[in-house]
PDB file of C-alpha atoms in Angstrom:
ATOM      1  CA  UNK A   1      72.457  92.709  91.318  1.00 56.00           C
ATOM      2  CA  UNK A   2      75.130  91.500  93.725  1.00 68.00           C
ATOM      3  CA  UNK A   3      74.584  88.213  95.464  1.00 78.00           C
ATOM      4  CA  UNK A   4      74.228  88.321  99.210  1.00 79.00           C
ATOM      5  CA  UNK A   5      77.108  86.749 101.084  1.00 75.00           C
ATOM      6  CA  UNK A   6      76.111  83.899 103.367  1.00 76.00           C
ATOM      7  CA  UNK A   7      77.001  84.427 107.003  1.00 79.00           C
ATOM      8  CA  UNK A   8      79.209  81.780 108.556  1.00 79.00           C
ATOM      9  CA  UNK A   9      79.151  80.771 112.192  1.00 83.00           C
ATOM     10  CA  UNK A  10      81.365  82.457 114.758  1.00 88.00           C
ATOM     11  CA  UNK A  11      84.911  81.259 115.245  1.00 91.00           C
ATOM     12  CA  UNK A  12      85.449  79.158 118.356  1.00 91.00           C
ATOM     13  CA  UNK A  13      88.091  79.983 120.954  1.00 91.00           C
ATOM     14  CA  UNK A  14      90.050  76.873 119.957  1.00 92.00           C
ATOM     15  CA  UNK A  15      90.144  77.972 116.298  1.00 93.00           C
ATOM     16  CA  UNK A  16      91.330  81.448 117.277  1.00 93.00           C
ATOM     17  CA  UNK A  17      93.931  79.964 119.616  1.00 93.00           C
ATOM     18  CA  UNK A  18      95.255  77.682 116.869  1.00 93.00           C
ATOM     19  CA  UNK A  19      95.483  80.625 114.470  1.00 94.00           C
ATOM     20  CA  UNK A  20      97.370  82.875 116.904  1.00 95.00           C
ATOM     21  CA  UNK A  21      99.794  80.124 117.956  1.00 94.00           C
ATOM     22  CA  UNK A  22     100.470  79.142 114.344  1.00 95.00           C
ATOM     23  CA  UNK A  23     101.062  82.740 113.335  1.00 93.00           C
ATOM     24  CA  UNK A  24     103.434  83.248 116.262  1.00 92.00           C
ATOM     25  CA  UNK A  25     105.509  80.223 115.204  1.00 93.00           C
ATOM     26  CA  UNK A  26     105.517  81.065 111.480  1.00 92.00           C
ATOM     27  CA  UNK A  27     105.498  84.855 111.534  1.00 89.00           C
ATOM     28  CA  UNK A  28     108.793  85.167 109.650  1.00 89.00           C
ATOM     29  CA  UNK A  29     107.318  83.337 106.644  1.00 90.00           C
ATOM     30  CA  UNK A  30     103.792  84.773 106.773  1.00 89.00           C
ATOM     31  CA  UNK A  31     104.975  88.382 107.118  1.00 86.00           C
ATOM     32  CA  UNK A  32     107.976  88.190 104.766  1.00 86.00           C
ATOM     33  CA  UNK A  33     108.445  91.494 102.936  1.00 86.00           C
ATOM     34  CA  UNK A  34     109.633  89.955  99.688  1.00 85.00           C
ATOM     35  CA  UNK A  35     107.020  89.216  97.084  1.00 83.00           C
ATOM     36  CA  UNK A  36     108.898  86.991  94.673  1.00 90.00           C
ATOM     37  CA  UNK A  37     107.568  83.638  93.477  1.00 92.00           C
ATOM     38  CA  UNK A  38     109.321  81.466  96.058  1.00 91.00           C
ATOM     39  CA  UNK A  39     108.320  83.645  99.012  1.00 91.00           C
ATOM     40  CA  UNK A  40     104.708  83.819  97.842  1.00 92.00           C
ATOM     41  CA  UNK A  41     104.605  80.031  97.424  1.00 93.00           C
ATOM     42  CA  UNK A  42     105.903  79.611 100.986  1.00 94.00           C
ATOM     43  CA  UNK A  43     103.332  82.075 102.312  1.00 93.00           C
ATOM     44  CA  UNK A  44     100.486  80.359 100.473  1.00 94.00           C
ATOM     45  CA  UNK A  45     101.649  76.956 101.719  1.00 95.00           C
ATOM     46  CA  UNK A  46     101.699  78.185 105.343  1.00 95.00           C
ATOM     47  CA  UNK A  47      98.239  79.751 105.031  1.00 95.00           C
ATOM     48  CA  UNK A  48      96.935  76.489 103.524  1.00 96.00           C
ATOM     49  CA  UNK A  49      98.590  74.545 106.360  1.00 95.00           C
ATOM     50  CA  UNK A  50      96.970  76.633 109.100  1.00 95.00           C
ATOM     51  CA  UNK A  51      93.615  76.385 107.307  1.00 95.00           C
ATOM     52  CA  UNK A  52      93.890  72.582 107.307  1.00 95.00           C
ATOM     53  CA  UNK A  53      94.802  72.554 111.003  1.00 95.00           C
ATOM     54  CA  UNK A  54      91.842  74.795 111.875  1.00 94.00           C
ATOM     55  CA  UNK A  55      89.479  72.712 109.742  1.00 94.00           C
ATOM     56  CA  UNK A  56      90.747  69.554 111.484  1.00 93.00           C
ATOM     57  CA  UNK A  57      89.233  70.847 114.725  1.00 88.00           C
ATOM     58  CA  UNK A  58      85.947  70.075 112.984  1.00 76.00           C
ATOM     59  CA  UNK A  59      83.800  72.967 114.115  1.00 80.00           C
ATOM     60  CA  UNK A  60      83.389  74.590 110.709  1.00 88.00           C
ATOM     61  CA  UNK A  61      85.118  74.547 107.338  1.00 92.00           C
ATOM     62  CA  UNK A  62      87.052  77.725 106.509  1.00 93.00           C
ATOM     63  CA  UNK A  63      88.801  78.811 103.333  1.00 93.00           C
ATOM     64  CA  UNK A  64      92.288  80.306 103.182  1.00 94.00           C
ATOM     65  CA  UNK A  65      90.792  83.732 102.463  1.00 94.00           C
ATOM     66  CA  UNK A  66      88.546  83.473 105.522  1.00 93.00           C
ATOM     67  CA  UNK A  67      91.541  82.573 107.703  1.00 94.00           C
ATOM     68  CA  UNK A  68      93.565  85.528 106.369  1.00 94.00           C
ATOM     69  CA  UNK A  69      90.587  87.834 106.907  1.00 94.00           C
ATOM     70  CA  UNK A  70      90.103  86.540 110.455  1.00 94.00           C
ATOM     71  CA  UNK A  71      93.777  87.166 111.254  1.00 94.00           C
ATOM     72  CA  UNK A  72      93.443  90.746 110.018  1.00 94.00           C
ATOM     73  CA  UNK A  73      90.323  91.231 112.152  1.00 94.00           C
ATOM     74  CA  UNK A  74      92.093  89.807 115.218  1.00 94.00           C
ATOM     75  CA  UNK A  75      94.986  92.235 114.760  1.00 92.00           C
ATOM     76  CA  UNK A  76      92.562  95.116 114.308  1.00 92.00           C
ATOM     77  CA  UNK A  77      90.611  94.288 117.473  1.00 92.00           C
ATOM     78  CA  UNK A  78      93.875  93.880 119.430  1.00 92.00           C
ATOM     79  CA  UNK A  79      95.014  97.341 118.295  1.00 90.00           C
ATOM     80  CA  UNK A  80      91.654  98.836 119.309  1.00 91.00           C
ATOM     81  CA  UNK A  81      91.783  97.168 122.710  1.00 90.00           C
ATOM     82  CA  UNK A  82      95.371  98.297 123.314  1.00 88.00           C
ATOM     83  CA  UNK A  83      94.578 101.868 122.243  1.00 86.00           C
ATOM     84  CA  UNK A  84      91.473 102.032 124.439  1.00 87.00           C
ATOM     85  CA  UNK A  85      93.439 100.844 127.483  1.00 85.00           C
ATOM     86  CA  UNK A  86      96.261 103.312 126.797  1.00 84.00           C
ATOM     87  CA  UNK A  87      93.784 106.157 126.280  1.00 85.00           C
ATOM     88  CA  UNK A  88      91.932 105.285 129.495  1.00 84.00           C
ATOM     89  CA  UNK A  89      95.211 105.248 131.448  1.00 82.00           C
ATOM     90  CA  UNK A  90      95.886 108.851 130.415  1.00 82.00           C
ATOM     91  CA  UNK A  91      92.455 110.095 131.534  1.00 81.00           C
ATOM     92  CA  UNK A  92      91.677 111.445 135.003  1.00 78.00           C
ATOM     93  CA  UNK A  93      88.987 108.939 135.881  1.00 74.00           C
ATOM     94  CA  UNK A  94      85.245 108.649 135.774  1.00 74.00           C
ATOM     95  CA  UNK A  95      83.200 106.479 133.526  1.00 77.00           C
ATOM     96  CA  UNK A  96      83.385 102.739 133.102  1.00 80.00           C
ATOM     97  CA  UNK A  97      86.765 101.079 132.565  1.00 78.00           C
ATOM     98  CA  UNK A  98      87.511  99.681 129.105  1.00 78.00           C
ATOM     99  CA  UNK A  99      86.845  96.018 128.431  1.00 84.00           C
ATOM    100  CA  UNK A 100      89.902  93.911 129.193  1.00 86.00           C
ATOM    101  CA  UNK A 101      91.479  92.295 126.121  1.00 87.00           C
ATOM    102  CA  UNK A 102      90.707  88.669 125.398  1.00 89.00           C
ATOM    103  CA  UNK A 103      93.413  86.025 125.697  1.00 89.00           C
ATOM    104  CA  UNK A 104      93.912  86.038 121.922  1.00 90.00           C
ATOM    105  CA  UNK A 105      94.140  89.837 121.856  1.00 90.00           C
ATOM    106  CA  UNK A 106      96.704  89.792 124.678  1.00 91.00           C
ATOM    107  CA  UNK A 107      98.793  87.267 122.765  1.00 92.00           C
ATOM    108  CA  UNK A 108      98.630  89.375 119.586  1.00 90.00           C
ATOM    109  CA  UNK A 109      99.482  92.532 121.537  1.00 89.00           C
ATOM    110  CA  UNK A 110     102.535  90.786 123.004  1.00 89.00           C
ATOM    111  CA  UNK A 111     103.608  89.641 119.533  1.00 87.00           C
ATOM    112  CA  UNK A 112     103.324  92.996 117.770  1.00 83.00           C
ATOM    113  CA  UNK A 113     103.458  95.692 120.461  1.00 81.00           C
ATOM    114  CA  UNK A 114     107.011  96.764 119.569  1.00 80.00           C
ATOM    115  CA  UNK A 115     106.284  97.392 115.901  1.00 78.00           C
ATOM    116  CA  UNK A 116     106.049 100.991 114.674  1.00 77.00           C
ATOM    117  CA  UNK A 117     102.746 100.399 112.907  1.00 73.00           C
ATOM    118  CA  UNK A 118     101.251  99.274 116.225  1.00 71.00           C
ATOM    119  CA  UNK A 119     102.626 101.651 118.839  1.00 70.00           C
ATOM    120  CA  UNK A 120     104.113 104.468 116.751  1.00 72.00           C
ATOM    121  CA  UNK A 121     107.685 105.541 116.161  1.00 74.00           C
ATOM    122  CA  UNK A 122     109.556 106.275 119.366  1.00 72.00           C
ATOM    123  CA  UNK A 123     110.711 109.892 119.357  1.00 71.00           C
ATOM    124  CA  UNK A 124     108.790 110.596 116.177  1.00 68.00           C
ATOM    125  CA  UNK A 125     106.418 113.480 115.676  1.00 65.00           C
ATOM    126  CA  UNK A 126     103.377 114.151 113.568  1.00 64.00           C
ATOM    127  CA  UNK A 127     103.912 115.784 110.211  1.00 64.00           C
ATOM    128  CA  UNK A 128     101.506 118.563 111.157  1.00 62.00           C
ATOM    129  CA  UNK A 129     103.937 119.741 113.843  1.00 56.00           C
ATOM    130  CA  UNK A 130     105.360 123.185 113.064  1.00 58.00           C
ATOM    131  CA  UNK A 131     108.935 123.289 111.879  1.00 55.00           C
ATOM    132  CA  UNK A 132     111.545 125.979 112.427  1.00 56.00           C
ATOM    133  CA  UNK A 133     112.905 127.400 109.204  1.00 54.00           C
ATOM    134  CA  UNK A 134     116.575 128.265 109.246  1.00 54.00           C
ATOM    135  CA  UNK A 135     117.800 130.683 106.609  1.00 52.00           C
ATOM    136  CA  UNK A 136     121.526 131.011 106.173  1.00 51.00           C
ATOM    137  CA  UNK A 137     122.339 134.319 104.509  1.00 50.00           C
ATOM    138  CA  UNK A 138     125.815 134.936 103.233  1.00 51.00           C
ATOM    139  CA  UNK A 139     126.969 131.983 105.269  1.00 50.00           C
ATOM    140  CA  UNK A 140     130.296 131.545 103.563  1.00 49.00           C
ATOM    141  CA  UNK A 141     133.046 131.274 106.066  1.00 49.00           C
ATOM    142  CA  UNK A 142     135.919 133.692 105.724  1.00 50.00           C
ATOM    143  CA  UNK A 143     139.579 132.737 106.145  1.00 50.00           C
ATOM    144  CA  UNK A 144     139.374 133.077 109.933  1.00 53.00           C
ATOM    145  CA  UNK A 145     136.633 130.460 110.055  1.00 54.00           C
ATOM    146  CA  UNK A 146     133.892 132.719 111.402  1.00 55.00           C
ATOM    147  CA  UNK A 147     130.500 132.984 109.817  1.00 51.00           C
ATOM    148  CA  UNK A 148     129.589 136.412 108.505  1.00 50.00           C
ATOM    149  CA  UNK A 149     125.854 136.178 109.290  1.00 49.00           C
ATOM    150  CA  UNK A 150     123.284 133.593 110.216  1.00 48.00           C
ATOM    151  CA  UNK A 151     119.591 134.424 110.487  1.00 49.00           C
ATOM    152  CA  UNK A 152     116.845 132.380 112.146  1.00 48.00           C
ATOM    153  CA  UNK A 153     113.190 132.556 111.257  1.00 50.00           C
ATOM    154  CA  UNK A 154     110.719 130.823 113.544  1.00 51.00           C
ATOM    155  CA  UNK A 155     107.067 130.200 113.020  1.00 49.00           C
ATOM    156  CA  UNK A 156     104.923 131.147 116.052  1.00 50.00           C
ATOM    157  CA  UNK A 157     104.175 127.508 116.840  1.00 48.00           C
ATOM    158  CA  UNK A 158     107.794 126.369 116.536  1.00 49.00           C
ATOM    159  CA  UNK A 159     108.541 126.891 120.214  1.00 50.00           C
ATOM    160  CA  UNK A 160     107.782 123.213 120.832  1.00 50.00           C
ATOM    161  CA  UNK A 161     111.010 122.167 119.115  1.00 50.00           C
ATOM    162  CA  UNK A 162     113.961 121.342 121.278  1.00 56.00           C
ATOM    163  CA  UNK A 163     116.799 123.881 121.016  1.00 61.00           C
ATOM    164  CA  UNK A 164     119.440 121.161 121.346  1.00 62.00           C
ATOM    165  CA  UNK A 165     118.122 119.426 118.229  1.00 63.00           C
ATOM    166  CA  UNK A 166     118.176 122.693 116.284  1.00 62.00           C
ATOM    167  CA  UNK A 167     121.689 123.485 117.506  1.00 65.00           C
ATOM    168  CA  UNK A 168     122.939 120.057 116.405  1.00 67.00           C
ATOM    169  CA  UNK A 169     121.305 120.536 113.019  1.00 63.00           C
ATOM    170  CA  UNK A 170     122.891 123.947 112.566  1.00 63.00           C
ATOM    171  CA  UNK A 171     126.351 122.675 113.521  1.00 63.00           C
ATOM    172  CA  UNK A 172     126.121 119.910 110.948  1.00 60.00           C
ATOM    173  CA  UNK A 173     124.975 122.331 108.241  1.00 55.00           C
ATOM    174  CA  UNK A 174     127.535 125.043 109.008  1.00 55.00           C
ATOM    175  CA  UNK A 175     130.412 122.581 109.197  1.00 52.00           C
ATOM    176  CA  UNK A 176     129.612 121.318 105.701  1.00 52.00           C
ATOM    177  CA  UNK A 177     129.867 124.771 104.101  1.00 53.00           C
ATOM    178  CA  UNK A 178     133.040 124.971 101.990  1.00 55.00           C
ATOM    179  CA  UNK A 179     135.739 127.361 103.150  1.00 55.00           C
ATOM    180  CA  UNK A 180     137.253 129.711 100.565  1.00 55.00           C
ATOM    181  CA  UNK A 181     140.893 130.494 101.144  1.00 51.00           C
TER     182      UNK A 181
END
């Protein structure tokens, strides 16, 4: 039988403020992509440092794991708040407005709003979007440089694609076909 986890008290605003400010100053170390021994030691040292600073406030003792978990929860709530505000802005009205983000959430949003995992890839599209299939039949170029035949097959939903993008793609593919002399 699993033991029941004891509930700790809520984090104070000063503890959350310390955590967000510390993360903002040390983000390059705490979010380093490398996972070698030296980088991991630096990360662990920074997490231990912020835990000591938060515990020095004296409200409650926290472990390093609790601090990491709290940071993840703060990021998650900031993303939810940002998404709710963006969704509400696109609606036509009616209903109550979304809750405004807290000061900590606003600070986190400002820190990470330009990242792809937060706001999405600019100009990107979902993988479920239909794609135009281009079939090049007998596309060898003759000595005059003209193509003998090019055929296009489009799925019914592919009309959303921009013709300029398709044209650029085709030019790059046709220009790479070897010419037989």
